mmCIF file of C-alpha atoms in Angstrom:
data_model
loop_
_atom_site.group_PDB
_atom_site.id
_atom_site.type_symbol
_atom_site.label_atom_id
_atom_site.label_comp_id
_atom_site.label_asym_id
_atom_site.label_seq_id
_atom_site.Cartn_x
_atom_site.Cartn_y
_atom_site.Cartn_z
ATOM 1 C CA UNK A 727 0.000 0.000 0.000
ATOM 2 C CA UNK A 728 1.339 3.429 -0.926
ATOM 3 C CA UNK A 729 2.035 5.884 1.882
ATOM 4 C CA UNK A 730 -0.210 8.611 0.370
ATOM 5 C CA UNK A 731 -3.169 6.261 0.095
ATOM 6 C CA UNK A 732 -2.726 5.124 3.720
ATOM 7 C CA UNK A 733 -2.609 8.714 5.011
ATOM 8 C CA UNK A 734 -5.679 9.590 2.967
ATOM 9 C CA UNK A 735 -7.642 6.756 4.671
ATOM 10 C CA UNK A 736 -6.539 8.015 8.096
ATOM 11 C CA UNK A 737 -7.733 11.537 7.230
ATOM 12 C CA UNK A 738 -11.135 10.194 6.147
ATOM 13 C CA UNK A 739 -11.460 8.141 9.333
ATOM 14 C CA UNK A 740 -10.657 11.215 11.447
ATOM 15 C CA UNK A 741 -13.226 13.295 9.557
ATOM 16 C CA UNK A 742 -15.907 10.624 10.022
ATOM 17 C CA UNK A 743 -15.172 10.347 13.752
ATOM 18 C CA UNK A 744 -15.218 14.138 14.095
ATOM 19 C CA UNK A 745 -18.602 14.324 12.375
ATOM 20 C CA UNK A 746 -19.953 11.611 14.674
ATOM 21 C CA UNK A 747 -18.762 13.482 17.787
ATOM 22 C CA UNK A 748 -20.302 16.698 16.481
ATOM 23 C CA UNK A 749 -23.672 14.983 16.091
ATOM 24 C CA UNK A 750 -23.439 13.640 19.653
ATOM 25 C CA UNK A 751 -22.509 17.080 20.946
ATOM 26 C CA UNK A 752 -25.486 18.692 19.218
ATOM 27 C CA UNK A 753 -27.831 16.049 20.671
ATOM 28 C CA UNK A 754 -26.613 16.834 24.185
ATOM 29 C CA UNK A 755 -28.325 20.149 24.974
ATOM 30 C CA UNK A 756 -27.091 22.248 27.933
ATOM 31 C CA UNK A 757 -29.464 23.432 30.649
ATOM 32 C CA UNK A 758 -29.790 27.054 31.707
ATOM 33 C CA UNK A 759 -26.782 26.575 33.996
ATOM 34 C CA UNK A 760 -24.664 24.666 31.500
ATOM 35 C CA UNK A 761 -25.304 21.150 32.819
ATOM 36 C CA UNK A 762 -26.376 18.572 30.233
ATOM 37 C CA UNK A 763 -29.874 17.133 30.068
ATOM 38 C CA UNK A 764 -30.088 14.487 27.356
ATOM 39 C CA UNK A 765 -33.317 14.788 25.315
ATOM 40 C CA UNK A 766 -35.180 15.868 28.439
ATOM 41 C CA UNK A 767 -36.906 18.876 26.899
ATOM 42 C CA UNK A 768 -40.221 18.878 25.073
ATOM 43 C CA UNK A 769 -43.065 16.489 25.773
ATOM 44 C CA UNK A 770 -43.298 14.022 28.646
ATOM 45 C CA UNK A 771 -42.710 11.124 26.255
ATOM 46 C CA UNK A 772 -39.208 12.496 25.637
ATOM 47 C CA UNK A 773 -38.242 12.458 29.314
ATOM 48 C CA UNK A 774 -35.846 9.566 29.840
ATOM 49 C CA UNK A 775 -34.614 10.311 33.371
ATOM 50 C CA UNK A 776 -35.393 12.639 36.277
ATOM 51 C CA UNK A 777 -32.910 13.769 38.914
ATOM 52 C CA UNK A 778 -35.246 14.922 41.678
ATOM 53 C CA UNK A 779 -32.913 17.061 43.769
ATOM 54 C CA UNK A 780 -35.512 19.334 45.369
ATOM 55 C CA UNK A 781 -34.504 19.727 49.008
ATOM 56 C CA UNK A 782 -36.695 19.260 52.054
ATOM 57 C CA UNK A 783 -36.423 22.987 52.767
ATOM 58 C CA UNK A 784 -37.597 23.885 49.252
ATOM 59 C CA UNK A 785 -40.544 21.479 49.501
ATOM 60 C CA UNK A 786 -41.616 22.986 52.825
ATOM 61 C CA UNK A 787 -41.365 26.600 51.620
ATOM 62 C CA UNK A 788 -43.227 25.982 48.374
ATOM 63 C CA UNK A 789 -45.913 23.968 50.166
ATOM 64 C CA UNK A 790 -46.439 26.752 52.710
ATOM 65 C CA UNK A 791 -46.958 29.290 49.906
ATOM 66 C CA UNK A 792 -49.455 26.974 48.203
ATOM 67 C CA UNK A 793 -51.534 26.381 51.355
ATOM 68 C CA UNK A 794 -51.307 29.994 52.507
ATOM 69 C CA UNK A 795 -52.701 31.334 49.229
ATOM 70 C CA UNK A 796 -55.346 28.656 48.643
ATOM 71 C CA UNK A 797 -58.730 30.293 48.151
ATOM 72 C CA UNK A 798 -57.134 33.692 47.544
ATOM 73 C CA UNK A 799 -57.397 35.653 44.292
ATOM 74 C CA UNK A 800 -53.917 34.444 43.301
ATOM 75 C CA UNK A 801 -53.183 30.884 44.345
ATOM 76 C CA UNK A 802 -49.457 30.097 44.192
ATOM 77 C CA UNK A 803 -49.027 26.577 42.837
ATOM 78 C CA UNK A 804 -46.161 24.891 44.702
ATOM 79 C CA UNK A 805 -45.129 22.737 41.743
ATOM 80 C CA UNK A 806 -44.895 25.734 39.407
ATOM 81 C CA UNK A 807 -42.876 27.588 42.032
ATOM 82 C CA UNK A 808 -40.439 24.684 42.398
ATOM 83 C CA UNK A 809 -40.237 24.171 38.624
ATOM 84 C CA UNK A 810 -39.342 27.830 38.109
ATOM 85 C CA UNK A 811 -36.563 27.646 40.691
ATOM 86 C CA UNK A 812 -35.492 24.230 39.404
ATOM 87 C CA UNK A 813 -35.044 25.741 35.950
ATOM 88 C CA UNK A 814 -33.192 28.718 37.384
ATOM 89 C CA UNK A 815 -30.907 26.491 39.470
ATOM 90 C CA UNK A 816 -30.415 23.783 36.863
ATOM 91 C CA UNK A 817 -32.099 21.395 39.282
ATOM 92 C CA UNK A 818 -29.420 21.946 41.949
ATOM 93 C CA UNK A 819 -31.208 23.254 45.035
ATOM 94 C CA UNK A 820 -28.393 22.406 47.452
ATOM 95 C CA UNK A 821 -25.895 24.751 45.809
ATOM 96 C CA UNK A 822 -28.433 27.584 46.025
ATOM 97 C CA UNK A 823 -29.544 26.834 49.586
ATOM 98 C CA UNK A 824 -28.466 30.257 50.902
ATOM 99 C CA UNK A 825 -30.517 32.203 48.361
ATOM 100 C CA UNK A 826 -33.488 29.798 48.258
ATOM 101 C CA UNK A 827 -35.766 31.577 50.735
ATOM 102 C CA UNK A 828 -35.095 35.002 49.230
ATOM 103 C CA UNK A 829 -35.600 33.769 45.661
ATOM 104 C CA UNK A 830 -38.801 31.889 46.471
ATOM 105 C CA UNK A 831 -40.357 34.693 48.501
ATOM 106 C CA UNK A 832 -39.513 37.219 45.808
ATOM 107 C CA UNK A 833 -41.210 35.338 42.988
ATOM 108 C CA UNK A 834 -44.191 34.298 45.158
ATOM 109 C CA UNK A 835 -44.805 37.916 46.178
ATOM 110 C CA UNK A 836 -44.508 39.066 42.570
ATOM 111 C CA UNK A 837 -47.179 36.554 41.596
ATOM 112 C CA UNK A 838 -49.494 37.513 44.472
ATOM 113 C CA UNK A 839 -49.138 41.236 43.716
ATOM 114 C CA UNK A 840 -49.847 40.584 40.022
ATOM 115 C CA UNK A 841 -46.530 42.061 38.944
ATOM 116 C CA UNK A 842 -46.039 39.034 36.734
ATOM 117 C CA UNK A 843 -47.610 35.682 35.869
ATOM 118 C CA UNK A 844 -45.877 32.317 35.877
ATOM 119 C CA UNK A 845 -46.386 32.166 32.099
ATOM 120 C CA UNK A 846 -44.569 35.462 31.507
ATOM 121 C CA UNK A 847 -41.921 34.615 34.077
ATOM 122 C CA UNK A 848 -41.010 31.341 32.376
ATOM 123 C CA UNK A 849 -41.627 32.273 28.730
ATOM 124 C CA UNK A 850 -37.920 32.578 27.907
ATOM 125 C CA UNK A 851 -36.833 29.651 30.068
ATOM 126 C CA UNK A 852 -36.034 26.904 27.604
ATOM 127 C CA UNK A 853 -36.219 24.045 30.098
ATOM 128 C CA UNK A 854 -39.135 25.142 32.274
ATOM 129 C CA UNK A 855 -41.442 22.725 30.436
ATOM 130 C CA UNK A 856 -39.165 19.826 31.380
ATOM 131 C CA UNK A 857 -38.952 20.764 35.072
ATOM 132 C CA UNK A 858 -42.704 21.421 35.261
ATOM 133 C CA UNK A 859 -43.484 17.988 33.836
ATOM 134 C CA UNK A 860 -40.794 16.210 35.873
ATOM 135 C CA UNK A 861 -41.659 17.806 39.219
ATOM 136 C CA UNK A 862 -45.355 17.482 38.450
ATOM 137 C CA UNK A 863 -44.913 13.768 37.841
ATOM 138 C CA UNK A 864 -43.399 13.430 41.329
ATOM 139 C CA UNK A 865 -45.642 15.778 43.312
ATOM 140 C CA UNK A 866 -48.981 16.118 41.523
ATOM 141 C CA UNK A 867 -50.959 13.790 43.793
ATOM 142 C CA UNK A 868 -49.632 15.055 47.116
ATOM 143 C CA UNK A 869 -51.564 18.278 47.785
ATOM 144 C CA UNK A 870 -55.241 19.072 47.315
ATOM 145 C CA UNK A 871 -58.727 19.175 48.792
ATOM 146 C CA UNK A 872 -59.975 16.465 51.127
ATOM 147 C CA UNK A 873 -62.560 15.950 53.861
ATOM 148 C CA UNK A 874 -62.037 14.593 57.384
ATOM 149 C CA UNK A 875 -64.668 12.836 59.484
ATOM 150 C CA UNK A 876 -64.837 14.914 62.679
ATOM 151 C CA UNK A 877 -67.914 13.167 64.139
ATOM 152 C CA UNK A 878 -68.849 9.655 63.058
ATOM 153 C CA UNK A 879 -72.012 9.702 65.211
ATOM 154 C CA UNK A 880 -73.304 12.887 63.560
ATOM 155 C CA UNK A 881 -71.882 12.040 60.154
ATOM 156 C CA UNK A 882 -70.062 15.358 60.197
ATOM 157 C CA UNK A 883 -67.233 15.960 57.737
ATOM 158 C CA UNK A 884 -64.899 18.954 57.543
ATOM 159 C CA UNK A 885 -63.412 20.091 54.230
ATOM 160 C CA UNK A 886 -59.701 20.944 54.214
ATOM 161 C CA UNK A 887 -56.825 21.692 51.878
ATOM 162 C CA UNK A 888 -53.263 20.474 52.268
ATOM 163 C CA UNK A 889 -51.267 17.265 52.162
ATOM 164 C CA UNK A 890 -53.179 14.289 50.794
ATOM 165 C CA UNK A 891 -50.046 12.125 50.810
ATOM 166 C CA UNK A 892 -48.660 10.415 53.913
ATOM 167 C CA UNK A 893 -45.446 9.192 55.461
ATOM 168 C CA UNK A 894 -45.002 5.471 54.680
ATOM 169 C CA UNK A 895 -44.594 4.706 58.408
ATOM 170 C CA UNK A 896 -47.593 4.959 60.754
ATOM 171 C CA UNK A 897 -47.659 7.719 63.363
ATOM 172 C CA UNK A 898 -46.127 6.770 66.704
ATOM 173 C CA UNK A 899 -43.762 4.152 65.272
ATOM 174 C CA UNK A 900 -40.110 5.103 65.391
ATOM 175 C CA UNK A 901 -37.655 4.594 62.545
ATOM 176 C CA UNK A 902 -34.189 5.673 61.426
ATOM 177 C CA UNK A 903 -33.001 6.484 57.927
ATOM 178 C CA UNK A 904 -30.411 8.271 55.809
ATOM 179 C CA UNK A 905 -30.080 9.169 52.138
ATOM 180 C CA UNK A 906 -29.067 5.855 50.566
ATOM 181 C CA UNK A 907 -30.356 6.333 47.014
ATOM 182 C CA UNK A 908 -27.867 5.038 44.453
ATOM 183 C CA UNK A 909 -25.855 2.963 46.937
ATOM 184 C CA UNK A 910 -24.391 -0.292 45.624
ATOM 185 C CA UNK A 911 -26.284 -3.589 45.872
ATOM 186 C CA UNK A 912 -24.814 -6.981 44.943
ATOM 187 C CA UNK A 913 -27.446 -9.671 45.591
ATOM 188 C CA UNK A 914 -28.299 -11.365 42.293
ATOM 189 C CA UNK A 915 -26.266 -8.861 40.286
ATOM 190 C CA UNK A 916 -24.456 -5.586 40.842
ATOM 191 C CA UNK A 917 -26.936 -2.697 40.815
ATOM 192 C CA UNK A 918 -27.885 0.601 42.416
ATOM 193 C CA UNK A 919 -30.294 1.002 45.300
ATOM 194 C CA UNK A 920 -33.226 2.787 43.637
ATOM 195 C CA UNK A 921 -35.303 3.417 46.723
ATOM 196 C CA UNK A 922 -35.136 4.447 50.354
ATOM 197 C CA UNK A 923 -34.715 2.268 53.461
ATOM 198 C CA UNK A 924 -36.455 3.082 56.742
ATOM 199 C CA UNK A 925 -35.255 0.930 59.644
ATOM 200 C CA UNK A 926 -37.726 -0.024 62.382
ATOM 201 C CA UNK A 927 -39.415 -2.897 64.213
ATOM 202 C CA UNK A 928 -41.087 -6.014 62.816
ATOM 203 C CA UNK A 929 -44.825 -5.460 62.498
ATOM 204 C CA UNK A 930 -44.697 -1.669 62.139
ATOM 205 C CA UNK A 931 -47.763 -0.661 60.074
ATOM 206 C CA UNK A 932 -46.853 0.461 56.550
ATOM 207 C CA UNK A 933 -48.964 3.259 55.088
ATOM 208 C CA UNK A 934 -49.999 4.009 51.498
ATOM 209 C CA UNK A 935 -48.226 7.241 50.566
ATOM 210 C CA UNK A 936 -50.749 8.066 47.844
ATOM 211 C CA UNK A 937 -54.081 6.689 46.709
ATOM 212 C CA UNK A 938 -54.128 4.220 43.843
ATOM 213 C CA UNK A 939 -54.638 0.665 42.653
ATOM 214 C CA UNK A 940 -52.581 -2.342 43.727
ATOM 215 C CA UNK A 941 -50.689 -3.275 40.574
ATOM 216 C CA UNK A 942 -48.345 -5.929 41.980
ATOM 217 C CA UNK A 943 -48.447 -8.038 45.132
ATOM 218 C CA UNK A 944 -46.709 -11.203 46.302
ATOM 219 C CA UNK A 945 -43.195 -12.580 46.505
ATOM 220 C CA UNK A 946 -40.165 -11.193 44.733
ATOM 221 C CA UNK A 947 -36.741 -12.681 45.432
ATOM 222 C CA UNK A 948 -35.196 -9.216 45.772
ATOM 223 C CA UNK A 949 -37.978 -7.433 47.672
ATOM 224 C CA UNK A 950 -39.454 -10.406 49.523
ATOM 225 C CA UNK A 951 -43.125 -9.844 50.248
ATOM 226 C CA UNK A 952 -43.809 -6.611 48.417
ATOM 227 C CA UNK A 953 -46.644 -4.510 47.031
ATOM 228 C CA UNK A 954 -46.705 -2.022 44.156
ATOM 229 C CA UNK A 955 -49.393 0.666 43.949
ATOM 230 C CA UNK A 956 -50.037 2.831 40.859
ATOM 231 C CA UNK A 957 -51.372 6.355 41.422
ATOM 232 C CA UNK A 958 -54.818 7.137 40.023
ATOM 233 C CA UNK A 959 -53.368 9.345 37.277
ATOM 234 C CA UNK A 960 -50.982 6.527 36.306
ATOM 235 C CA UNK A 961 -47.848 8.670 36.609
ATOM 236 C CA UNK A 962 -46.406 7.185 39.821
ATOM 237 C CA UNK A 963 -45.682 3.621 40.925
ATOM 238 C CA UNK A 964 -45.022 3.180 44.652
ATOM 239 C CA UNK A 965 -43.022 0.131 45.696
ATOM 240 C CA UNK A 966 -43.022 -1.203 49.290
ATOM 241 C CA UNK A 967 -40.725 -4.164 50.004
ATOM 242 C CA UNK A 968 -39.354 -6.569 52.672
ATOM 243 C CA UNK A 969 -42.716 -6.898 54.418
ATOM 244 C CA UNK A 970 -43.280 -9.182 57.406
ATOM 245 C CA UNK A 971 -42.838 -12.943 57.244
ATOM 246 C CA UNK A 972 -46.090 -14.977 57.448
ATOM 247 C CA UNK A 973 -48.326 -11.889 57.735
ATOM 248 C CA UNK A 974 -47.075 -9.271 55.255
ATOM 249 C CA UNK A 975 -50.242 -7.505 54.072
ATOM 250 C CA UNK A 976 -53.310 -5.780 55.437
ATOM 251 C CA UNK A 977 -56.321 -8.069 55.366
ATOM 252 C CA UNK A 978 -58.114 -8.102 52.026
ATOM 253 C CA UNK A 979 -55.339 -6.392 50.069
ATOM 254 C CA UNK A 980 -55.017 -7.954 46.625
ATOM 255 C CA UNK A 981 -54.183 -7.094 43.052
ATOM 256 C CA UNK A 982 -56.682 -4.523 41.808
ATOM 257 C CA UNK A 983 -57.571 -3.202 45.286
ATOM 258 C CA UNK A 984 -58.330 0.524 45.463
ATOM 259 C CA UNK A 985 -56.281 2.052 48.278
ATOM 260 C CA UNK A 986 -56.766 5.473 49.878
ATOM 261 C CA UNK A 987 -53.704 7.454 50.943
ATOM 262 C CA UNK A 988 -53.132 6.864 54.651
ATOM 263 C CA UNK A 989 -54.492 3.303 54.644
ATOM 264 C CA UNK A 990 -52.517 0.511 56.320
ATOM 265 C CA UNK A 991 -51.311 -1.736 53.482
ATOM 266 C CA UNK A 992 -48.853 -4.055 55.248
ATOM 267 C CA UNK A 993 -46.291 -4.590 57.985
ATOM 268 C CA UNK A 994 -42.544 -4.081 58.215
ATOM 269 C CA UNK A 995 -40.268 -7.099 58.126
ATOM 270 C CA UNK A 996 -37.025 -8.322 56.572
ATOM 271 C CA UNK A 997 -38.068 -10.845 53.911
ATOM 272 C CA UNK A 998 -36.282 -11.202 50.604
ATOM 273 C CA UNK A 999 -32.996 -12.107 48.913
ATOM 274 C CA UNK A 1000 -34.285 -15.602 48.243
ATOM 275 C CA UNK A 1001 -35.950 -17.443 45.374
ATOM 276 C CA UNK A 1002 -37.888 -19.361 48.043
ATOM 277 C CA UNK A 1003 -40.986 -17.619 49.390
ATOM 278 C CA UNK A 1004 -41.389 -16.330 52.948
ATOM 279 C CA UNK A 1005 -37.690 -16.288 53.838
ATOM 280 C CA UNK A 1006 -36.000 -13.730 56.097
ATOM 281 C CA UNK A 1007 -32.659 -13.195 54.356
ATOM 282 C CA UNK A 1008 -32.465 -9.437 54.926
ATOM 283 C CA UNK A 1009 -30.274 -8.754 57.954
ATOM 284 C CA UNK A 1010 -31.872 -5.490 59.118
ATOM 285 C CA UNK A 1011 -35.617 -5.022 59.630
ATOM 286 C CA UNK A 1012 -36.719 -2.171 57.396
ATOM 287 C CA UNK A 1013 -39.126 -0.880 54.798
ATOM 288 C CA UNK A 1014 -37.744 -0.257 51.336
ATOM 289 C CA UNK A 1015 -39.981 2.180 49.512
ATOM 290 C CA UNK A 1016 -39.423 3.564 46.066
ATOM 291 C CA UNK A 1017 -41.105 5.871 43.586
ATOM 292 C CA UNK A 1018 -41.016 5.164 39.865
ATOM 293 C CA UNK A 1019 -42.229 7.783 37.378
ATOM 294 C CA UNK A 1020 -44.069 6.543 34.311
ATOM 295 C CA UNK A 1021 -44.004 8.812 31.263
ATOM 296 C CA UNK A 1022 -44.076 6.131 28.584
ATOM 297 C CA UNK A 1023 -45.731 2.739 29.187
ATOM 298 C CA UNK A 1024 -44.014 1.162 26.201
ATOM 299 C CA UNK A 1025 -40.531 2.152 27.364
ATOM 300 C CA UNK A 1026 -41.380 0.950 30.874
ATOM 301 C CA UNK A 1027 -42.433 -2.438 29.492
ATOM 302 C CA UNK A 1028 -39.040 -2.631 27.756
ATOM 303 C CA UNK A 1029 -37.265 -2.217 31.109
ATOM 304 C CA UNK A 1030 -36.510 1.520 30.988
ATOM 305 C CA UNK A 1031 -37.508 2.629 34.482
ATOM 306 C CA UNK A 1032 -37.265 6.092 36.077
ATOM 307 C CA UNK A 1033 -36.777 5.954 39.852
ATOM 308 C CA UNK A 1034 -36.249 9.096 41.934
ATOM 309 C CA UNK A 1035 -34.568 9.802 45.265
ATOM 310 C CA UNK A 1036 -37.393 9.952 47.826
ATOM 311 C CA UNK A 1037 -35.256 10.901 50.839
ATOM 312 C CA UNK A 1038 -36.382 14.569 50.796
ATOM 313 C CA UNK A 1039 -39.975 13.421 50.280
ATOM 314 C CA UNK A 1040 -39.672 11.083 53.282
ATOM 315 C CA UNK A 1041 -38.566 14.044 55.394
ATOM 316 C CA UNK A 1042 -41.327 16.227 54.016
ATOM 317 C CA UNK A 1043 -44.102 13.658 54.498
ATOM 318 C CA UNK A 1044 -43.244 13.376 58.189
ATOM 319 C CA UNK A 1045 -45.621 16.364 58.407
ATOM 320 C CA UNK A 1046 -48.512 14.005 57.654
ATOM 321 C CA UNK A 1047 -48.411 10.649 59.442
ATOM 322 C CA UNK A 1048 -51.459 8.407 59.520
ATOM 323 C CA UNK A 1049 -52.348 7.154 62.989
ATOM 324 C CA UNK A 1050 -53.154 3.430 63.131
ATOM 325 C CA UNK A 1051 -55.116 1.578 65.801
ATOM 326 C CA UNK A 1052 -54.875 -2.123 66.690
ATOM 327 C CA UNK A 1053 -57.751 -4.404 65.799
ATOM 328 C CA UNK A 1054 -58.277 -6.369 69.010
ATOM 329 C CA UNK A 1055 -57.683 -10.111 68.813
ATOM 330 C CA UNK A 1056 -55.898 -9.904 65.468
ATOM 331 C CA UNK A 1057 -52.537 -8.927 63.983
ATOM 332 C CA UNK A 1058 -54.289 -6.162 62.062
ATOM 333 C CA UNK A 1059 -53.962 -2.397 62.335
ATOM 334 C CA UNK A 1060 -56.242 0.099 60.614
ATOM 335 C CA UNK A 1061 -56.206 3.846 60.111
ATOM 336 C CA UNK A 1062 -57.826 5.958 62.829
ATOM 337 C CA UNK A 1063 -58.792 9.063 60.857
ATOM 338 C CA UNK A 1064 -61.300 8.625 58.043
ATOM 339 C CA UNK A 1065 -60.838 10.899 55.037
ATOM 340 C CA UNK A 1066 -62.419 11.442 51.658
ATOM 341 C CA UNK A 1067 -60.326 12.470 48.669
ATOM 342 C CA UNK A 1068 -62.322 13.597 45.599
ATOM 343 C CA UNK A 1069 -60.328 11.496 43.131
ATOM 344 C CA UNK A 1070 -60.803 8.345 45.237
ATOM 345 C CA UNK A 1071 -64.503 9.005 45.702
ATOM 346 C CA UNK A 1072 -64.829 9.408 41.928
ATOM 347 C CA UNK A 1073 -63.115 6.019 41.442
ATOM 348 C CA UNK A 1074 -65.468 4.376 43.957
ATOM 349 C CA UNK A 1075 -68.464 5.873 42.191
ATOM 350 C CA UNK A 1076 -67.181 4.673 38.814
ATOM 351 C CA UNK A 1077 -66.682 1.161 40.235
ATOM 352 C CA UNK A 1078 -70.241 1.187 41.506
ATOM 353 C CA UNK A 1079 -71.525 2.052 38.044
ATOM 354 C CA UNK A 1080 -69.701 -0.860 36.377
#
């Protein structure tokens, strides 16, 4: 082979590789702060991953603004508020912790005083649509109207507005936890921990974080006795694992059951890490709970799953813990406070019409 011909082939190969890298670079769009978000703009179907890095402090502040302005002329939507700041911060709330309160109060007051609307405020923000859809997918079912039974004898109900989602551990039951999302796991195969562990005592009542339908229930060699509940809007899948040996679930819970947020759905244990059912191979008693976002059912069916870090949500939901009472003569616990959530009541009505 002649030297000139060989060099010419090398030049062509370099040009081809350069063109390929240029195409990859163009496909990787920067966020407003310069951090890359791969094809995460546009419609929900284009969202391939969500890094939910909203801090506990940000959740609390935004929630307070939402509740405080409910029923007022201008109601500040907490998800829109967080999405605006998420876009501004490139999703990194921790780095902007010092300016968070000032930034949030400033924009909330501007909205209340009609100096600007959220539409005008975000019009030039290229990635606001992404953050609004991503944060909405996580938080949409957690705040709203509901009614509480204040007198069962009189049939008296009181309408309220606030958290309609609950801590996954019943009120009065102690637990410990730390942010363990993404930690290494090796049983079966090397993988990341895509959930959150809450350590406690065997038999601790486990609570449904949000209302929905039981989509999966039974034994899984990784999660032991576990239950998966899909939110009523279909966007969230809640996974509760390592439930108690011999008596893992609340009585009557089965695939297809309609569950109201705050209901007792099962009991803490340490089952799992075994292909054989009902085995305690988990060393530490704990609840593993996870939250999967579902933007595209077809991609999900192909194994592309989007799990988010629920540690800040676990902290936040401590504000709303469902009290459970023991059913005498049984191993059962049931919720003490009866509530009605419009979306659940609509589902019950629809079931009655079928």
